[in-house]
Amino acid sequence: MVMMAIRVVCFGLMVLVTPYGWYTWVFAAGAVFLPYIAVVIANVGEDVVDTAAESPERTLAAPKPTEAEAPPPAATPTVIRIAESPRPEQSDSER
């Protein structure tokens, strides 16, 4: 923010100060190159956020359902398994 404020001042002085001379070029260089310098300094700055790894385990335990909310236990497994069996050989008459 400070560099951008200095840039605005440099731009204003470049336009307003007369007669134009060597200092006009100094103000112009400040107005042109200060944004680049500000961005480079901002990108090199140290990150404040600590990037610690989070545990993949649940942090909050789920409340146990009451009997009214609990689904009835299944008598058979609800998983459907499909097994592929080899195709029986066909005779020449069936083809």
PDB file of N, CA and C in Angstrom:
ATOM      1  N   MET A   1       0.822  -1.184   0.000  1.00  0.00           N
ATOM      2  CA  MET A   1       0.000   0.000   0.000  1.00  0.00           C
ATOM      3  C   MET A   1       0.870   1.253   0.000  1.00  0.00           C
ATOM      4  N   VAL A   2       1.960   1.201   0.729  1.00  0.00           N
ATOM      5  CA  VAL A   2       2.844   2.369   0.799  1.00  0.00           C
ATOM      6  C   VAL A   2       3.466   2.631  -0.574  1.00  0.00           C
ATOM      7  N   MET A   3       3.900   1.579  -1.249  1.00  0.00           N
ATOM      8  CA  MET A   3       4.500   1.767  -2.570  1.00  0.00           C
ATOM      9  C   MET A   3       3.485   2.290  -3.573  1.00  0.00           C
ATOM     10  N   MET A   4       2.252   1.836  -3.473  1.00  0.00           N
ATOM     11  CA  MET A   4       1.233   2.328  -4.401  1.00  0.00           C
ATOM     12  C   MET A   4       0.909   3.797  -4.110  1.00  0.00           C
ATOM     13  N   ALA A   5       0.957   4.194  -2.858  1.00  0.00           N
ATOM     14  CA  ALA A   5       0.746   5.611  -2.525  1.00  0.00           C
ATOM     15  C   ALA A   5       1.893   6.451  -3.078  1.00  0.00           C
ATOM     16  N   ILE A   6       3.115   5.955  -2.962  1.00  0.00           N
ATOM     17  CA  ILE A   6       4.267   6.671  -3.526  1.00  0.00           C
ATOM     18  C   ILE A   6       4.143   6.748  -5.041  1.00  0.00           C
ATOM     19  N   ARG A   7       3.630   5.702  -5.667  1.00  0.00           N
ATOM     20  CA  ARG A   7       3.444   5.704  -7.119  1.00  0.00           C
ATOM     21  C   ARG A   7       2.451   6.781  -7.541  1.00  0.00           C
ATOM     22  N   VAL A   8       1.354   6.899  -6.815  1.00  0.00           N
ATOM     23  CA  VAL A   8       0.350   7.918  -7.144  1.00  0.00           C
ATOM     24  C   VAL A   8       0.954   9.315  -6.989  1.00  0.00           C
ATOM     25  N   VAL A   9       1.734   9.510  -5.949  1.00  0.00           N
ATOM     26  CA  VAL A   9       2.397  10.804  -5.745  1.00  0.00           C
ATOM     27  C   VAL A   9       3.372  11.078  -6.888  1.00  0.00           C
ATOM     28  N   CYS A  10       4.156  10.063  -7.289  1.00  0.00           N
ATOM     29  CA  CYS A  10       5.101  10.228  -8.397  1.00  0.00           C
ATOM     30  C   CYS A  10       4.377  10.585  -9.690  1.00  0.00           C
ATOM     31  N   PHE A  11       3.254   9.930  -9.942  1.00  0.00           N
ATOM     32  CA  PHE A  11       2.496  10.222 -11.155  1.00  0.00           C
ATOM     33  C   PHE A  11       1.953  11.657 -11.123  1.00  0.00           C
ATOM     34  N   GLY A  12       1.427  12.055  -9.970  1.00  0.00           N
ATOM     35  CA  GLY A  12       0.917  13.423  -9.842  1.00  0.00           C
ATOM     36  C   GLY A  12       2.011  14.457 -10.013  1.00  0.00           C
ATOM     37  N   LEU A  13       3.170  14.236  -9.383  1.00  0.00           N
ATOM     38  CA  LEU A  13       4.283  15.179  -9.513  1.00  0.00           C
ATOM     39  C   LEU A  13       4.813  15.214 -10.948  1.00  0.00           C
ATOM     40  N   MET A  14       4.807  14.079 -11.635  1.00  0.00           N
ATOM     41  CA  MET A  14       5.277  14.030 -13.011  1.00  0.00           C
ATOM     42  C   MET A  14       4.416  14.931 -13.899  1.00  0.00           C
ATOM     43  N   VAL A  15       3.130  14.955 -13.643  1.00  0.00           N
ATOM     44  CA  VAL A  15       2.225  15.743 -14.476  1.00  0.00           C
ATOM     45  C   VAL A  15       2.177  17.209 -14.036  1.00  0.00           C
ATOM     46  N   LEU A  16       2.223  17.473 -12.751  1.00  0.00           N
ATOM     47  CA  LEU A  16       1.977  18.819 -12.240  1.00  0.00           C
ATOM     48  C   LEU A  16       3.206  19.717 -12.140  1.00  0.00           C
ATOM     49  N   VAL A  17       4.378  19.151 -11.894  1.00  0.00           N
ATOM     50  CA  VAL A  17       5.563  19.988 -11.684  1.00  0.00           C
ATOM     51  C   VAL A  17       6.062  20.501 -13.032  1.00  0.00           C
ATOM     52  N   THR A  18       6.153  21.830 -13.135  1.00  0.00           N
ATOM     53  CA  THR A  18       6.690  22.454 -14.357  1.00  0.00           C
ATOM     54  C   THR A  18       7.809  23.385 -13.957  1.00  0.00           C
ATOM     55  N   PRO A  19       8.753  23.709 -14.716  1.00  0.00           N
ATOM     56  CA  PRO A  19       9.049  23.215 -16.060  1.00  0.00           C
ATOM     57  C   PRO A  19       9.584  21.793 -15.984  1.00  0.00           C
ATOM     58  N   TYR A  20       9.316  21.059 -17.043  1.00  0.00           N
ATOM     59  CA  TYR A  20       9.745  19.665 -17.091  1.00  0.00           C
ATOM     60  C   TYR A  20      11.265  19.606 -17.207  1.00  0.00           C
ATOM     61  N   GLY A  21      11.857  18.641 -16.508  1.00  0.00           N
ATOM     62  CA  GLY A  21      13.303  18.486 -16.523  1.00  0.00           C
ATOM     63  C   GLY A  21      13.670  17.051 -16.209  1.00  0.00           C
ATOM     64  N   TRP A  22      14.886  16.871 -15.704  1.00  0.00           N
ATOM     65  CA  TRP A  22      15.363  15.523 -15.407  1.00  0.00           C
ATOM     66  C   TRP A  22      14.525  14.860 -14.318  1.00  0.00           C
ATOM     67  N   TYR A  23      14.009  15.644 -13.367  1.00  0.00           N
ATOM     68  CA  TYR A  23      13.217  15.101 -12.270  1.00  0.00           C
ATOM     69  C   TYR A  23      11.880  14.538 -12.773  1.00  0.00           C
ATOM     70  N   THR A  24      11.407  15.042 -13.917  1.00  0.00           N
ATOM     71  CA  THR A  24      10.191  14.478 -14.507  1.00  0.00           C
ATOM     72  C   THR A  24      10.421  13.015 -14.871  1.00  0.00           C
ATOM     73  N   TRP A  25      11.601  12.713 -15.373  1.00  0.00           N
ATOM     74  CA  TRP A  25      11.941  11.327 -15.724  1.00  0.00           C
ATOM     75  C   TRP A  25      12.064  10.454 -14.476  1.00  0.00           C
ATOM     76  N   VAL A  26      12.524  11.025 -13.387  1.00  0.00           N
ATOM     77  CA  VAL A  26      12.619  10.271 -12.130  1.00  0.00           C
ATOM     78  C   VAL A  26      11.213   9.940 -11.618  1.00  0.00           C
ATOM     79  N   PHE A  27      10.317  10.936 -11.676  1.00  0.00           N
ATOM     80  CA  PHE A  27       8.928  10.682 -11.257  1.00  0.00           C
ATOM     81  C   PHE A  27       8.267   9.652 -12.168  1.00  0.00           C
ATOM     82  N   ALA A  28       8.540   9.731 -13.473  1.00  0.00           N
ATOM     83  CA  ALA A  28       7.951   8.765 -14.420  1.00  0.00           C
ATOM     84  C   ALA A  28       8.469   7.358 -14.127  1.00  0.00           C
ATOM     85  N   ALA A  29       9.781   7.227 -13.852  1.00  0.00           N
ATOM     86  CA  ALA A  29      10.343   5.911 -13.533  1.00  0.00           C
ATOM     87  C   ALA A  29       9.710   5.357 -12.257  1.00  0.00           C
ATOM     88  N   GLY A  30       9.480   6.226 -11.267  1.00  0.00           N
ATOM     89  CA  GLY A  30       8.824   5.784 -10.040  1.00  0.00           C
ATOM     90  C   GLY A  30       7.403   5.324 -10.302  1.00  0.00           C
ATOM     91  N   ALA A  31       6.677   6.051 -11.160  1.00  0.00           N
ATOM     92  CA  ALA A  31       5.296   5.693 -11.457  1.00  0.00           C
ATOM     93  C   ALA A  31       5.209   4.402 -12.263  1.00  0.00           C
ATOM     94  N   VAL A  32       6.225   4.115 -13.085  1.00  0.00           N
ATOM     95  CA  VAL A  32       6.196   2.930 -13.943  1.00  0.00           C
ATOM     96  C   VAL A  32       6.731   1.693 -13.222  1.00  0.00           C
ATOM     97  N   PHE A  33       7.841   1.819 -12.503  1.00  0.00           N
ATOM     98  CA  PHE A  33       8.510   0.644 -11.948  1.00  0.00           C
ATOM     99  C   PHE A  33       8.105   0.284 -10.516  1.00  0.00           C
ATOM    100  N   LEU A  34       7.497   1.189  -9.781  1.00  0.00           N
ATOM    101  CA  LEU A  34       7.092   0.859  -8.411  1.00  0.00           C
ATOM    102  C   LEU A  34       6.046  -0.258  -8.337  1.00  0.00           C
ATOM    103  N   PRO A  35       5.065  -0.348  -9.259  1.00  0.00           N
ATOM    104  CA  PRO A  35       4.128  -1.483  -9.171  1.00  0.00           C
ATOM    105  C   PRO A  35       4.830  -2.830  -9.325  1.00  0.00           C
ATOM    106  N   TYR A  36       5.801  -2.922 -10.221  1.00  0.00           N
ATOM    107  CA  TYR A  36       6.541  -4.171 -10.410  1.00  0.00           C
ATOM    108  C   TYR A  36       7.294  -4.527  -9.134  1.00  0.00           C
ATOM    109  N   ILE A  37       7.957  -3.571  -8.557  1.00  0.00           N
ATOM    110  CA  ILE A  37       8.732  -3.821  -7.336  1.00  0.00           C
ATOM    111  C   ILE A  37       7.797  -4.223  -6.190  1.00  0.00           C
ATOM    112  N   ALA A  38       6.639  -3.563  -6.102  1.00  0.00           N
ATOM    113  CA  ALA A  38       5.682  -3.892  -5.035  1.00  0.00           C
ATOM    114  C   ALA A  38       5.165  -5.320  -5.177  1.00  0.00           C
ATOM    115  N   VAL A  39       4.897  -5.748  -6.406  1.00  0.00           N
ATOM    116  CA  VAL A  39       4.397  -7.105  -6.624  1.00  0.00           C
ATOM    117  C   VAL A  39       5.479  -8.132  -6.301  1.00  0.00           C
ATOM    118  N   VAL A  40       6.702  -7.877  -6.700  1.00  0.00           N
ATOM    119  CA  VAL A  40       7.798  -8.810  -6.409  1.00  0.00           C
ATOM    120  C   VAL A  40       7.995  -8.934  -4.901  1.00  0.00           C
ATOM    121  N   ILE A  41       7.976  -7.834  -4.190  1.00  0.00           N
ATOM    122  CA  ILE A  41       8.152  -7.887  -2.733  1.00  0.00           C
ATOM    123  C   ILE A  41       6.974  -8.601  -2.073  1.00  0.00           C
ATOM    124  N   ALA A  42       5.761  -8.383  -2.572  1.00  0.00           N
ATOM    125  CA  ALA A  42       4.588  -9.047  -1.991  1.00  0.00           C
ATOM    126  C   ALA A  42       4.637 -10.549  -2.223  1.00  0.00           C
ATOM    127  N   ASN A  43       5.129 -10.992  -3.370  1.00  0.00           N
ATOM    128  CA  ASN A  43       5.195 -12.422  -3.663  1.00  0.00           C
ATOM    129  C   ASN A  43       6.315 -13.121  -2.909  1.00  0.00           C
ATOM    130  N   VAL A  44       7.357 -12.410  -2.559  1.00  0.00           N
ATOM    131  CA  VAL A  44       8.475 -13.006  -1.839  1.00  0.00           C
ATOM    132  C   VAL A  44       8.189 -13.058  -0.347  1.00  0.00           C
ATOM    133  N   GLY A  45       7.209 -12.287   0.104  1.00  0.00           N
ATOM    134  CA  GLY A  45       6.891 -12.211   1.530  1.00  0.00           C
ATOM    135  C   GLY A  45       6.599 -13.566   2.129  1.00  0.00           C
ATOM    136  N   GLU A  46       6.788 -13.682   3.410  1.00  0.00           N
ATOM    137  CA  GLU A  46       6.596 -14.930   4.130  1.00  0.00           C
ATOM    138  C   GLU A  46       5.114 -15.187   4.373  1.00  0.00           C
ATOM    139  N   ASP A  47       4.675 -16.423   4.169  1.00  0.00           N
ATOM    140  CA  ASP A  47       3.290 -16.782   4.429  1.00  0.00           C
ATOM    141  C   ASP A  47       3.047 -16.816   5.933  1.00  0.00           C
ATOM    142  N   VAL A  48       1.912 -16.276   6.343  1.00  0.00           N
ATOM    143  CA  VAL A  48       1.592 -16.229   7.758  1.00  0.00           C
ATOM    144  C   VAL A  48       0.839 -17.483   8.183  1.00  0.00           C
ATOM    145  N   VAL A  49       0.167 -18.142   7.249  1.00  0.00           N
ATOM    146  CA  VAL A  49      -0.662 -19.290   7.569  1.00  0.00           C
ATOM    147  C   VAL A  49       0.208 -20.533   7.738  1.00  0.00           C
ATOM    148  N   ASP A  50       0.003 -21.235   8.837  1.00  0.00           N
ATOM    149  CA  ASP A  50       0.721 -22.473   9.079  1.00  0.00           C
ATOM    150  C   ASP A  50      -0.026 -23.592   8.369  1.00  0.00           C
ATOM    151  N   THR A  51       0.647 -24.281   7.477  1.00  0.00           N
ATOM    152  CA  THR A  51      -0.002 -25.336   6.702  1.00  0.00           C
ATOM    153  C   THR A  51       0.311 -26.689   7.324  1.00  0.00           C
ATOM    154  N   ALA A  52      -0.403 -27.020   8.377  1.00  0.00           N
ATOM    155  CA  ALA A  52      -0.220 -28.301   9.047  1.00  0.00           C
ATOM    156  C   ALA A  52      -1.162 -29.320   8.411  1.00  0.00           C
ATOM    157  N   ALA A  53      -0.723 -30.552   8.357  1.00  0.00           N
ATOM    158  CA  ALA A  53      -1.546 -31.609   7.775  1.00  0.00           C
ATOM    159  C   ALA A  53      -2.722 -31.910   8.695  1.00  0.00           C
ATOM    160  N   GLU A  54      -3.876 -32.117   8.088  1.00  0.00           N
ATOM    161  CA  GLU A  54      -5.056 -32.449   8.867  1.00  0.00           C
ATOM    162  C   GLU A  54      -5.219 -33.955   8.931  1.00  0.00           C
ATOM    163  N   SER A  55      -5.709 -34.426  10.065  1.00  0.00           N
ATOM    164  CA  SER A  55      -5.923 -35.848  10.247  1.00  0.00           C
ATOM    165  C   SER A  55      -7.139 -36.287   9.429  1.00  0.00           C
ATOM    166  N   PRO A  56      -7.051 -37.417   8.723  1.00  0.00           N
ATOM    167  CA  PRO A  56      -8.204 -37.863   7.944  1.00  0.00           C
ATOM    168  C   PRO A  56      -9.290 -38.508   8.814  1.00  0.00           C
ATOM    169  N   GLU A  57      -9.012 -38.725  10.082  1.00  0.00           N
ATOM    170  CA  GLU A  57      -9.985 -39.330  10.986  1.00  0.00           C
ATOM    171  C   GLU A  57     -11.071 -38.317  11.330  1.00  0.00           C
ATOM    172  N   ARG A  58     -12.230 -38.829  11.661  1.00  0.00           N
ATOM    173  CA  ARG A  58     -13.327 -37.945  12.058  1.00  0.00           C
ATOM    174  C   ARG A  58     -12.980 -37.264  13.367  1.00  0.00           C
ATOM    175  N   THR A  59     -13.346 -36.015  13.456  1.00  0.00           N
ATOM    176  CA  THR A  59     -13.076 -35.303  14.698  1.00  0.00           C
ATOM    177  C   THR A  59     -14.288 -35.288  15.618  1.00  0.00           C
ATOM    178  N   LEU A  60     -15.500 -35.402  15.054  1.00  0.00           N
ATOM    179  CA  LEU A  60     -16.711 -35.427  15.868  1.00  0.00           C
ATOM    180  C   LEU A  60     -17.374 -36.783  15.720  1.00  0.00           C
ATOM    181  N   ALA A  61     -17.763 -37.359  16.823  1.00  0.00           N
ATOM    182  CA  ALA A  61     -18.456 -38.642  16.761  1.00  0.00           C
ATOM    183  C   ALA A  61     -19.916 -38.383  16.423  1.00  0.00           C
ATOM    184  N   ALA A  62     -20.478 -39.231  15.593  1.00  0.00           N
ATOM    185  CA  ALA A  62     -21.888 -39.103  15.231  1.00  0.00           C
ATOM    186  C   ALA A  62     -22.740 -39.561  16.398  1.00  0.00           C
ATOM    187  N   PRO A  63     -23.859 -38.884  16.646  1.00  0.00           N
ATOM    188  CA  PRO A  63     -24.721 -39.324  17.749  1.00  0.00           C
ATOM    189  C   PRO A  63     -25.366 -40.657  17.400  1.00  0.00           C
ATOM    190  N   LYS A  64     -25.538 -41.489  18.418  1.00  0.00           N
ATOM    191  CA  LYS A  64     -26.156 -42.799  18.195  1.00  0.00           C
ATOM    192  C   LYS A  64     -27.654 -42.604  17.959  1.00  0.00           C
ATOM    193  N   PRO A  65     -28.198 -43.265  16.927  1.00  0.00           N
ATOM    194  CA  PRO A  65     -29.630 -43.087  16.653  1.00  0.00           C
ATOM    195  C   PRO A  65     -30.471 -43.767  17.728  1.00  0.00           C
ATOM    196  N   THR A  66     -31.641 -43.205  17.955  1.00  0.00           N
ATOM    197  CA  THR A  66     -32.567 -43.833  18.891  1.00  0.00           C
ATOM    198  C   THR A  66     -33.233 -45.011  18.191  1.00  0.00           C
ATOM    199  N   GLU A  67     -33.974 -45.807  18.950  1.00  0.00           N
ATOM    200  CA  GLU A  67     -34.603 -46.989  18.346  1.00  0.00           C
ATOM    201  C   GLU A  67     -35.628 -46.602  17.301  1.00  0.00           C
ATOM    202  N   ALA A  68     -36.283 -45.463  17.470  1.00  0.00           N
ATOM    203  CA  ALA A  68     -37.288 -45.022  16.501  1.00  0.00           C
ATOM    204  C   ALA A  68     -36.622 -44.605  15.190  1.00  0.00           C
ATOM    205  N   GLU A  69     -35.409 -44.081  15.261  1.00  0.00           N
ATOM    206  CA  GLU A  69     -34.712 -43.614  14.069  1.00  0.00           C
ATOM    207  C   GLU A  69     -33.894 -44.715  13.410  1.00  0.00           C
ATOM    208  N   ALA A  70     -33.537 -45.728  14.139  1.00  0.00           N
ATOM    209  CA  ALA A  70     -32.658 -46.768  13.612  1.00  0.00           C
ATOM    210  C   ALA A  70     -33.405 -47.634  12.606  1.00  0.00           C
ATOM    211  N   PRO A  71     -32.777 -47.936  11.485  1.00  0.00           N
ATOM    212  CA  PRO A  71     -33.423 -48.832  10.519  1.00  0.00           C
ATOM    213  C   PRO A  71     -33.418 -50.260  11.059  1.00  0.00           C
ATOM    214  N   PRO A  72     -34.391 -51.048  10.649  1.00  0.00           N
ATOM    215  CA  PRO A  72     -34.419 -52.434  11.143  1.00  0.00           C
ATOM    216  C   PRO A  72     -33.236 -53.203  10.570  1.00  0.00           C
ATOM    217  N   PRO A  73     -32.696 -54.133  11.332  1.00  0.00           N
ATOM    218  CA  PRO A  73     -31.556 -54.888  10.823  1.00  0.00           C
ATOM    219  C   PRO A  73     -31.973 -55.759   9.638  1.00  0.00           C
ATOM    220  N   ALA A  74     -31.133 -55.827   8.654  1.00  0.00           N
ATOM    221  CA  ALA A  74     -31.435 -56.607   7.456  1.00  0.00           C
ATOM    222  C   ALA A  74     -31.188 -58.079   7.731  1.00  0.00           C
ATOM    223  N   ALA A  75     -32.108 -58.931   7.255  1.00  0.00           N
ATOM    224  CA  ALA A  75     -31.980 -60.374   7.461  1.00  0.00           C
ATOM    225  C   ALA A  75     -30.925 -60.942   6.520  1.00  0.00           C
ATOM    226  N   THR A  76     -30.837 -60.396   5.338  1.00  0.00           N
ATOM    227  CA  THR A  76     -29.840 -60.853   4.366  1.00  0.00           C
ATOM    228  C   THR A  76     -28.930 -59.684   4.030  1.00  0.00           C
ATOM    229  N   PRO A  77     -27.765 -59.998   3.565  1.00  0.00           N
ATOM    230  CA  PRO A  77     -26.871 -58.891   3.210  1.00  0.00           C
ATOM    231  C   PRO A  77     -27.455 -58.070   2.052  1.00  0.00           C
ATOM    232  N   THR A  78     -27.231 -56.789   2.098  1.00  0.00           N
ATOM    233  CA  THR A  78     -27.762 -55.919   1.052  1.00  0.00           C
ATOM    234  C   THR A  78     -26.760 -55.713  -0.072  1.00  0.00           C
ATOM    235  N   VAL A  79     -25.634 -56.356   0.015  1.00  0.00           N
ATOM    236  CA  VAL A  79     -24.622 -56.236  -1.035  1.00  0.00           C
ATOM    237  C   VAL A  79     -24.944 -57.232  -2.138  1.00  0.00           C
ATOM    238  N   ILE A  80     -24.996 -56.766  -3.345  1.00  0.00           N
ATOM    239  CA  ILE A  80     -25.245 -57.641  -4.489  1.00  0.00           C
ATOM    240  C   ILE A  80     -23.902 -57.950  -5.135  1.00  0.00           C
ATOM    241  N   ARG A  81     -23.624 -59.217  -5.242  1.00  0.00           N
ATOM    242  CA  ARG A  81     -22.364 -59.626  -5.856  1.00  0.00           C
ATOM    243  C   ARG A  81     -22.666 -60.340  -7.159  1.00  0.00           C
ATOM    244  N   ILE A  82     -21.958 -59.958  -8.184  1.00  0.00           N
ATOM    245  CA  ILE A  82     -22.127 -60.578  -9.491  1.00  0.00           C
ATOM    246  C   ILE A  82     -20.833 -61.296  -9.827  1.00  0.00           C
ATOM    247  N   ALA A  83     -20.956 -62.587 -10.090  1.00  0.00           N
ATOM    248  CA  ALA A  83     -19.786 -63.385 -10.461  1.00  0.00           C
ATOM    249  C   ALA A  83     -19.983 -63.838 -11.904  1.00  0.00           C
ATOM    250  N   GLU A  84     -18.976 -63.650 -12.693  1.00  0.00           N
ATOM    251  CA  GLU A  84     -19.059 -64.045 -14.092  1.00  0.00           C
ATOM    252  C   GLU A  84     -18.538 -65.464 -14.233  1.00  0.00           C
ATOM    253  N   SER A  85     -19.330 -66.315 -14.842  1.00  0.00           N
ATOM    254  CA  SER A  85     -18.907 -67.699 -15.031  1.00  0.00           C
ATOM    255  C   SER A  85     -18.518 -67.887 -16.498  1.00  0.00           C
ATOM    256  N   PRO A  86     -17.639 -68.826 -16.759  1.00  0.00           N
ATOM    257  CA  PRO A  86     -17.224 -69.029 -18.142  1.00  0.00           C
ATOM    258  C   PRO A  86     -18.404 -69.516 -18.978  1.00  0.00           C
ATOM    259  N   ARG A  87     -18.432 -69.128 -20.210  1.00  0.00           N
ATOM    260  CA  ARG A  87     -19.511 -69.479 -21.115  1.00  0.00           C
ATOM    261  C   ARG A  87     -19.307 -70.937 -21.563  1.00  0.00           C
ATOM    262  N   PRO A  88     -20.371 -71.736 -21.512  1.00  0.00           N
ATOM    263  CA  PRO A  88     -20.210 -73.133 -21.922  1.00  0.00           C
ATOM    264  C   PRO A  88     -19.966 -73.201 -23.440  1.00  0.00           C
ATOM    265  N   GLU A  89     -19.194 -74.152 -23.801  1.00  0.00           N
ATOM    266  CA  GLU A  89     -18.887 -74.372 -25.237  1.00  0.00           C
ATOM    267  C   GLU A  89     -20.146 -74.779 -25.984  1.00  0.00           C
ATOM    268  N   GLN A  90     -20.373 -74.144 -27.112  1.00  0.00           N
ATOM    269  CA  GLN A  90     -21.535 -74.496 -27.918  1.00  0.00           C
ATOM    270  C   GLN A  90     -21.127 -75.517 -28.981  1.00  0.00           C
ATOM    271  N   SER A  91     -22.045 -76.390 -29.259  1.00  0.00           N
ATOM    272  CA  SER A  91     -21.754 -77.377 -30.292  1.00  0.00           C
ATOM    273  C   SER A  91     -21.970 -76.734 -31.668  1.00  0.00           C
ATOM    274  N   ASP A  92     -21.495 -77.388 -32.723  1.00  0.00           N
ATOM    275  CA  ASP A  92     -21.622 -76.839 -34.071  1.00  0.00           C
ATOM    276  C   ASP A  92     -23.083 -76.727 -34.503  1.00  0.00           C
ATOM    277  N   SER A  93     -23.953 -77.593 -34.002  1.00  0.00           N
ATOM    278  CA  SER A  93     -25.363 -77.550 -34.392  1.00  0.00           C
ATOM    279  C   SER A  93     -26.099 -76.345 -33.779  1.00  0.00           C
ATOM    280  N   GLU A  94     -25.637 -75.832 -32.637  1.00  0.00           N
ATOM    281  CA  GLU A  94     -26.277 -74.696 -31.998  1.00  0.00           C
ATOM    282  C   GLU A  94     -25.872 -73.370 -32.628  1.00  0.00           C
ATOM    283  N   ARG A  95     -24.781 -73.359 -33.343  1.00  0.00           N
ATOM    284  CA  ARG A  95     -24.304 -72.092 -33.941  1.00  0.00           C
ATOM    285  C   ARG A  95     -25.069 -71.784 -35.120  1.00  0.00           C
TER     286      ARG A  95
END
